[in-house]
JSON list of C-alpha atoms in Angstrom, two decimals:
[
{"chain": "A", "resi": 131, "resn": "UNK", "atom": "CA", "xyz": [-117.51, -67.37, -49.22]},
{"chain": "A", "resi": 132, "resn": "UNK", "atom": "CA", "xyz": [-118.21, -68.34, -52.73]},
{"chain": "A", "resi": 133, "resn": "UNK", "atom": "CA", "xyz": [-118.76, -71.85, -53.63]},
{"chain": "A", "resi": 134, "resn": "UNK", "atom": "CA", "xyz": [-119.84, -73.31, -50.32]},
{"chain": "A", "resi": 135, "resn": "UNK", "atom": "CA", "xyz": [-122.93, -75.64, -50.30]},
{"chain": "A", "resi": 136, "resn": "UNK", "atom": "CA", "xyz": [-125.34, -76.75, -47.65]},
{"chain": "A", "resi": 137, "resn": "UNK", "atom": "CA", "xyz": [-126.77, -80.28, -47.16]},
{"chain": "A", "resi": 138, "resn": "UNK", "atom": "CA", "xyz": [-128.29, -82.52, -44.38]},
{"chain": "A", "resi": 139, "resn": "UNK", "atom": "CA", "xyz": [-125.83, -84.05, -41.78]},
{"chain": "A", "resi": 140, "resn": "UNK", "atom": "CA", "xyz": [-125.21, -87.74, -42.50]},
{"chain": "A", "resi": 141, "resn": "UNK", "atom": "CA", "xyz": [-123.56, -89.74, -39.73]},
{"chain": "A", "resi": 142, "resn": "UNK", "atom": "CA", "xyz": [-120.32, -90.31, -41.91]},
{"chain": "A", "resi": 143, "resn": "UNK", "atom": "CA", "xyz": [-119.96, -86.28, -41.91]},
{"chain": "A", "resi": 144, "resn": "UNK", "atom": "CA", "xyz": [-119.30, -86.52, -38.16]},
{"chain": "A", "resi": 145, "resn": "UNK", "atom": "CA", "xyz": [-115.64, -86.71, -38.24]},
{"chain": "A", "resi": 146, "resn": "UNK", "atom": "CA", "xyz": [-115.46, -83.37, -40.29]},
{"chain": "A", "resi": 147, "resn": "UNK", "atom": "CA", "xyz": [-117.54, -81.71, -37.80]},
{"chain": "A", "resi": 148, "resn": "UNK", "atom": "CA", "xyz": [-115.49, -83.09, -34.75]},
{"chain": "A", "resi": 149, "resn": "UNK", "atom": "CA", "xyz": [-112.38, -81.89, -36.56]},
{"chain": "A", "resi": 150, "resn": "UNK", "atom": "CA", "xyz": [-113.67, -78.06, -36.75]},
{"chain": "A", "resi": 151, "resn": "UNK", "atom": "CA", "xyz": [-115.11, -78.28, -33.15]},
{"chain": "A", "resi": 152, "resn": "UNK", "atom": "CA", "xyz": [-112.00, -79.18, -31.50]},
{"chain": "A", "resi": 153, "resn": "UNK", "atom": "CA", "xyz": [-112.15, -82.79, -31.38]},
{"chain": "A", "resi": 154, "resn": "UNK", "atom": "CA", "xyz": [-114.47, -85.64, -30.79]},
{"chain": "A", "resi": 155, "resn": "UNK", "atom": "CA", "xyz": [-115.75, -85.82, -27.17]},
{"chain": "A", "resi": 156, "resn": "UNK", "atom": "CA", "xyz": [-118.52, -87.75, -25.53]},
{"chain": "A", "resi": 157, "resn": "UNK", "atom": "CA", "xyz": [-120.82, -84.66, -25.10]},
{"chain": "A", "resi": 158, "resn": "UNK", "atom": "CA", "xyz": [-120.38, -83.63, -28.70]},
{"chain": "A", "resi": 159, "resn": "UNK", "atom": "CA", "xyz": [-120.84, -87.26, -30.07]},
{"chain": "A", "resi": 160, "resn": "UNK", "atom": "CA", "xyz": [-124.04, -87.41, -28.07]},
{"chain": "A", "resi": 161, "resn": "UNK", "atom": "CA", "xyz": [-125.34, -84.11, -29.24]},
{"chain": "A", "resi": 162, "resn": "UNK", "atom": "CA", "xyz": [-124.86, -84.96, -32.81]},
{"chain": "A", "resi": 163, "resn": "UNK", "atom": "CA", "xyz": [-126.11, -88.54, -32.62]},
{"chain": "A", "resi": 164, "resn": "UNK", "atom": "CA", "xyz": [-129.31, -87.38, -30.53]},
{"chain": "A", "resi": 165, "resn": "UNK", "atom": "CA", "xyz": [-130.00, -84.68, -33.20]},
{"chain": "A", "resi": 166, "resn": "UNK", "atom": "CA", "xyz": [-129.29, -87.29, -36.04]},
{"chain": "A", "resi": 167, "resn": "UNK", "atom": "CA", "xyz": [-132.03, -89.71, -34.51]},
{"chain": "A", "resi": 168, "resn": "UNK", "atom": "CA", "xyz": [-134.49, -86.82, -34.35]},
{"chain": "A", "resi": 169, "resn": "UNK", "atom": "CA", "xyz": [-133.79, -85.91, -38.07]},
{"chain": "A", "resi": 170, "resn": "UNK", "atom": "CA", "xyz": [-134.43, -89.50, -38.92]},
{"chain": "A", "resi": 171, "resn": "UNK", "atom": "CA", "xyz": [-137.65, -89.28, -36.96]},
{"chain": "A", "resi": 172, "resn": "UNK", "atom": "CA", "xyz": [-138.70, -86.16, -38.86]},
{"chain": "A", "resi": 173, "resn": "UNK", "atom": "CA", "xyz": [-138.45, -83.67, -35.91]},
{"chain": "A", "resi": 174, "resn": "UNK", "atom": "CA", "xyz": [-135.27, -81.80, -36.81]},
{"chain": "A", "resi": 175, "resn": "UNK", "atom": "CA", "xyz": [-133.12, -81.03, -39.66]},
{"chain": "A", "resi": 176, "resn": "UNK", "atom": "CA", "xyz": [-129.09, -80.65, -39.28]},
{"chain": "A", "resi": 177, "resn": "UNK", "atom": "CA", "xyz": [-127.67, -78.45, -42.00]},
{"chain": "A", "resi": 178, "resn": "UNK", "atom": "CA", "xyz": [-124.09, -78.30, -42.62]},
{"chain": "A", "resi": 179, "resn": "UNK", "atom": "CA", "xyz": [-122.24, -75.85, -44.84]},
{"chain": "A", "resi": 180, "resn": "UNK", "atom": "CA", "xyz": [-119.46, -77.30, -46.77]},
{"chain": "A", "resi": 181, "resn": "UNK", "atom": "CA", "xyz": [-116.61, -75.55, -48.48]},
{"chain": "A", "resi": 182, "resn": "UNK", "atom": "CA", "xyz": [-115.21, -76.83, -51.80]},
{"chain": "A", "resi": 183, "resn": "UNK", "atom": "CA", "xyz": [-112.98, -79.67, -51.22]},
{"chain": "A", "resi": 184, "resn": "UNK", "atom": "CA", "xyz": [-115.23, -81.16, -48.27]},
{"chain": "A", "resi": 185, "resn": "UNK", "atom": "CA", "xyz": [-114.30, -78.90, -45.27]},
{"chain": "A", "resi": 186, "resn": "UNK", "atom": "CA", "xyz": [-117.15, -78.33, -42.85]},
{"chain": "A", "resi": 187, "resn": "UNK", "atom": "CA", "xyz": [-117.46, -74.41, -42.37]},
{"chain": "A", "resi": 188, "resn": "UNK", "atom": "CA", "xyz": [-120.71, -74.29, -40.33]},
{"chain": "A", "resi": 189, "resn": "UNK", "atom": "CA", "xyz": [-123.93, -75.70, -39.09]},
{"chain": "A", "resi": 190, "resn": "UNK", "atom": "CA", "xyz": [-127.49, -75.00, -38.07]},
{"chain": "A", "resi": 191, "resn": "UNK", "atom": "CA", "xyz": [-130.09, -77.12, -36.48]},
{"chain": "A", "resi": 192, "resn": "UNK", "atom": "CA", "xyz": [-133.75, -76.58, -37.39]},
{"chain": "A", "resi": 193, "resn": "UNK", "atom": "CA", "xyz": [-136.10, -78.10, -34.53]},
{"chain": "A", "resi": 194, "resn": "UNK", "atom": "CA", "xyz": [-139.47, -78.49, -36.41]},
{"chain": "A", "resi": 195, "resn": "UNK", "atom": "CA", "xyz": [-141.81, -78.64, -33.49]},
{"chain": "A", "resi": 196, "resn": "UNK", "atom": "CA", "xyz": [-139.96, -76.56, -30.53]},
{"chain": "A", "resi": 197, "resn": "UNK", "atom": "CA", "xyz": [-141.61, -74.77, -27.75]},
{"chain": "A", "resi": 198, "resn": "UNK", "atom": "CA", "xyz": [-141.01, -71.10, -27.32]},
{"chain": "A", "resi": 199, "resn": "UNK", "atom": "CA", "xyz": [-139.81, -69.66, -23.93]},
{"chain": "A", "resi": 200, "resn": "UNK", "atom": "CA", "xyz": [-140.73, -68.52, -21.50]},
{"chain": "A", "resi": 201, "resn": "UNK", "atom": "CA", "xyz": [-144.29, -70.23, -21.39]},
{"chain": "A", "resi": 202, "resn": "UNK", "atom": "CA", "xyz": [-143.36, -73.04, -23.68]},
{"chain": "A", "resi": 203, "resn": "UNK", "atom": "CA", "xyz": [-146.93, -73.13, -24.83]},
{"chain": "A", "resi": 204, "resn": "UNK", "atom": "CA", "xyz": [-146.45, -72.02, -28.34]},
{"chain": "A", "resi": 205, "resn": "UNK", "atom": "CA", "xyz": [-144.98, -74.50, -30.80]},
{"chain": "A", "resi": 206, "resn": "UNK", "atom": "CA", "xyz": [-143.19, -73.79, -34.10]},
{"chain": "A", "resi": 207, "resn": "UNK", "atom": "CA", "xyz": [-140.03, -74.52, -35.73]},
{"chain": "A", "resi": 208, "resn": "UNK", "atom": "CA", "xyz": [-136.95, -72.97, -34.08]},
{"chain": "A", "resi": 209, "resn": "UNK", "atom": "CA", "xyz": [-133.50, -72.36, -35.58]},
{"chain": "A", "resi": 210, "resn": "UNK", "atom": "CA", "xyz": [-130.86, -73.24, -33.10]},
{"chain": "A", "resi": 211, "resn": "UNK", "atom": "CA", "xyz": [-127.19, -73.84, -32.70]},
{"chain": "A", "resi": 212, "resn": "UNK", "atom": "CA", "xyz": [-126.01, -71.63, -35.55]},
{"chain": "A", "resi": 213, "resn": "UNK", "atom": "CA", "xyz": [-122.14, -72.05, -35.70]},
{"chain": "A", "resi": 214, "resn": "UNK", "atom": "CA", "xyz": [-119.82, -70.74, -38.33]},
{"chain": "A", "resi": 215, "resn": "UNK", "atom": "CA", "xyz": [-116.08, -71.88, -37.67]},
{"chain": "A", "resi": 216, "resn": "UNK", "atom": "CA", "xyz": [-113.79, -69.10, -37.08]},
{"chain": "A", "resi": 217, "resn": "UNK", "atom": "CA", "xyz": [-111.84, -69.16, -40.29]},
{"chain": "A", "resi": 218, "resn": "UNK", "atom": "CA", "xyz": [-115.08, -68.87, -42.43]},
{"chain": "A", "resi": 219, "resn": "UNK", "atom": "CA", "xyz": [-116.91, -66.04, -40.36]},
{"chain": "A", "resi": 220, "resn": "UNK", "atom": "CA", "xyz": [-118.15, -62.88, -42.18]},
{"chain": "A", "resi": 221, "resn": "UNK", "atom": "CA", "xyz": [-118.29, -64.52, -45.52]},
{"chain": "A", "resi": 222, "resn": "UNK", "atom": "CA", "xyz": [-121.94, -65.18, -45.78]},
{"chain": "A", "resi": 223, "resn": "UNK", "atom": "CA", "xyz": [-122.12, -68.58, -44.45]},
{"chain": "A", "resi": 224, "resn": "UNK", "atom": "CA", "xyz": [-124.44, -67.89, -41.48]},
{"chain": "A", "resi": 225, "resn": "UNK", "atom": "CA", "xyz": [-126.74, -66.08, -43.93]},
{"chain": "A", "resi": 226, "resn": "UNK", "atom": "CA", "xyz": [-126.88, -69.16, -46.06]},
{"chain": "A", "resi": 227, "resn": "UNK", "atom": "CA", "xyz": [-127.38, -71.39, -43.42]},
{"chain": "A", "resi": 228, "resn": "UNK", "atom": "CA", "xyz": [-130.39, -69.47, -42.15]},
{"chain": "A", "resi": 229, "resn": "UNK", "atom": "CA", "xyz": [-131.83, -68.99, -45.50]},
{"chain": "A", "resi": 230, "resn": "UNK", "atom": "CA", "xyz": [-131.78, -72.81, -45.70]},
{"chain": "A", "resi": 231, "resn": "UNK", "atom": "CA", "xyz": [-133.14, -73.12, -42.22]},
{"chain": "A", "resi": 232, "resn": "UNK", "atom": "CA", "xyz": [-136.03, -70.73, -42.94]},
{"chain": "A", "resi": 233, "resn": "UNK", "atom": "CA", "xyz": [-136.88, -72.87, -46.19]},
{"chain": "A", "resi": 234, "resn": "UNK", "atom": "CA", "xyz": [-137.14, -76.00, -43.94]},
{"chain": "A", "resi": 235, "resn": "UNK", "atom": "CA", "xyz": [-139.16, -74.23, -41.26]},
{"chain": "A", "resi": 236, "resn": "UNK", "atom": "CA", "xyz": [-141.50, -72.91, -43.99]},
{"chain": "A", "resi": 237, "resn": "UNK", "atom": "CA", "xyz": [-142.63, -76.28, -44.89]},
{"chain": "A", "resi": 238, "resn": "UNK", "atom": "CA", "xyz": [-143.94, -76.70, -41.36]},
{"chain": "A", "resi": 239, "resn": "UNK", "atom": "CA", "xyz": [-145.21, -73.35, -40.41]},
{"chain": "A", "resi": 240, "resn": "UNK", "atom": "CA", "xyz": [-145.92, -69.53, -41.35]},
{"chain": "A", "resi": 241, "resn": "UNK", "atom": "CA", "xyz": [-143.40, -68.50, -38.63]},
{"chain": "A", "resi": 242, "resn": "UNK", "atom": "CA", "xyz": [-140.43, -69.65, -36.97]},
{"chain": "A", "resi": 243, "resn": "UNK", "atom": "CA", "xyz": [-138.40, -68.39, -33.90]},
{"chain": "A", "resi": 244, "resn": "UNK", "atom": "CA", "xyz": [-134.92, -68.25, -32.44]},
{"chain": "A", "resi": 245, "resn": "UNK", "atom": "CA", "xyz": [-133.33, -67.10, -29.26]},
{"chain": "A", "resi": 246, "resn": "UNK", "atom": "CA", "xyz": [-130.46, -64.86, -28.95]},
{"chain": "A", "resi": 247, "resn": "UNK", "atom": "CA", "xyz": [-128.23, -64.75, -25.82]},
{"chain": "A", "resi": 248, "resn": "UNK", "atom": "CA", "xyz": [-128.07, -61.17, -24.38]},
{"chain": "A", "resi": 249, "resn": "UNK", "atom": "CA", "xyz": [-124.84, -59.42, -24.04]},
{"chain": "A", "resi": 250, "resn": "UNK", "atom": "CA", "xyz": [-122.33, -57.77, -26.32]},
{"chain": "A", "resi": 251, "resn": "UNK", "atom": "CA", "xyz": [-120.69, -61.01, -27.61]},
{"chain": "A", "resi": 252, "resn": "UNK", "atom": "CA", "xyz": [-124.14, -61.66, -29.58]},
{"chain": "A", "resi": 253, "resn": "UNK", "atom": "CA", "xyz": [-124.87, -58.26, -30.88]},
{"chain": "A", "resi": 254, "resn": "UNK", "atom": "CA", "xyz": [-123.46, -59.09, -34.54]},
{"chain": "A", "resi": 255, "resn": "UNK", "atom": "CA", "xyz": [-125.51, -62.29, -34.44]},
{"chain": "A", "resi": 256, "resn": "UNK", "atom": "CA", "xyz": [-128.61, -60.31, -33.53]},
{"chain": "A", "resi": 257, "resn": "UNK", "atom": "CA", "xyz": [-128.00, -57.65, -36.15]},
{"chain": "A", "resi": 258, "resn": "UNK", "atom": "CA", "xyz": [-127.76, -60.46, -38.74]},
{"chain": "A", "resi": 259, "resn": "UNK", "atom": "CA", "xyz": [-131.18, -61.96, -37.67]},
{"chain": "A", "resi": 260, "resn": "UNK", "atom": "CA", "xyz": [-132.60, -58.33, -37.69]},
{"chain": "A", "resi": 261, "resn": "UNK", "atom": "CA", "xyz": [-131.47, -58.02, -41.30]},
{"chain": "A", "resi": 262, "resn": "UNK", "atom": "CA", "xyz": [-132.99, -61.26, -42.14]},
{"chain": "A", "resi": 263, "resn": "UNK", "atom": "CA", "xyz": [-136.27, -60.15, -40.78]},
{"chain": "A", "resi": 264, "resn": "UNK", "atom": "CA", "xyz": [-136.47, -61.59, -37.24]},
{"chain": "A", "resi": 265, "resn": "UNK", "atom": "CA", "xyz": [-138.04, -59.20, -34.53]},
{"chain": "A", "resi": 266, "resn": "UNK", "atom": "CA", "xyz": [-137.57, -59.37, -30.92]},
{"chain": "A", "resi": 267, "resn": "UNK", "atom": "CA", "xyz": [-140.65, -60.44, -29.06]},
{"chain": "A", "resi": 268, "resn": "UNK", "atom": "CA", "xyz": [-140.53, -58.40, -25.67]},
{"chain": "A", "resi": 269, "resn": "UNK", "atom": "CA", "xyz": [-143.27, -60.49, -24.14]},
{"chain": "A", "resi": 270, "resn": "UNK", "atom": "CA", "xyz": [-140.96, -63.39, -24.28]},
{"chain": "A", "resi": 271, "resn": "UNK", "atom": "CA", "xyz": [-138.25, -62.21, -21.97]},
{"chain": "A", "resi": 272, "resn": "UNK", "atom": "CA", "xyz": [-134.94, -60.55, -22.41]},
{"chain": "A", "resi": 273, "resn": "UNK", "atom": "CA", "xyz": [-132.20, -63.30, -21.64]},
{"chain": "A", "resi": 274, "resn": "UNK", "atom": "CA", "xyz": [-132.21, -65.09, -24.02]},
{"chain": "A", "resi": 275, "resn": "UNK", "atom": "CA", "xyz": [-134.20, -62.69, -26.30]},
{"chain": "A", "resi": 276, "resn": "UNK", "atom": "CA", "xyz": [-136.60, -64.49, -28.47]},
{"chain": "A", "resi": 277, "resn": "UNK", "atom": "CA", "xyz": [-136.83, -63.47, -31.93]},
{"chain": "A", "resi": 278, "resn": "UNK", "atom": "CA", "xyz": [-139.65, -64.44, -34.25]},
{"chain": "A", "resi": 279, "resn": "UNK", "atom": "CA", "xyz": [-140.10, -64.20, -38.15]},
{"chain": "A", "resi": 280, "resn": "UNK", "atom": "CA", "xyz": [-142.94, -64.72, -40.40]},
{"chain": "A", "resi": 281, "resn": "UNK", "atom": "CA", "xyz": [-142.05, -67.05, -43.22]},
{"chain": "A", "resi": 282, "resn": "UNK", "atom": "CA", "xyz": [-143.66, -67.03, -46.81]},
{"chain": "A", "resi": 283, "resn": "UNK", "atom": "CA", "xyz": [-144.31, -70.52, -48.08]},
{"chain": "A", "resi": 284, "resn": "UNK", "atom": "CA", "xyz": [-142.19, -71.03, -51.23]}
]
């Protein structure tokens, strides 16, 4: 998608995300407010992709000090909750969000990880992650699949 831009989520942006995610619910509000608090505390970054004209097209959360499954002993940044809203899929938005998320993670660590649910519905997501350099770590289990990427500090 040409012309989209990515910025950190602000509380005043929430109505735009609620609209794209089917409306405001207690659970969704709590989810975003909890992550906004963590963002203010410096433990996460919530990235939102926007189309020209101000329509939210996707989001990604970067947890800067997450614990990797299954042992939860290794701590490094993780990329979570990647979501591109249906009308905007297959237009480069996920790739752009991941690139920005990796930049955020690289400020904290030489590596980052993400988990991918197993199953056919997640095959295209896994292919995207592999194209971006993530590799499955078989020592970390198979469902969800843990994928790791070594980052270059920029």
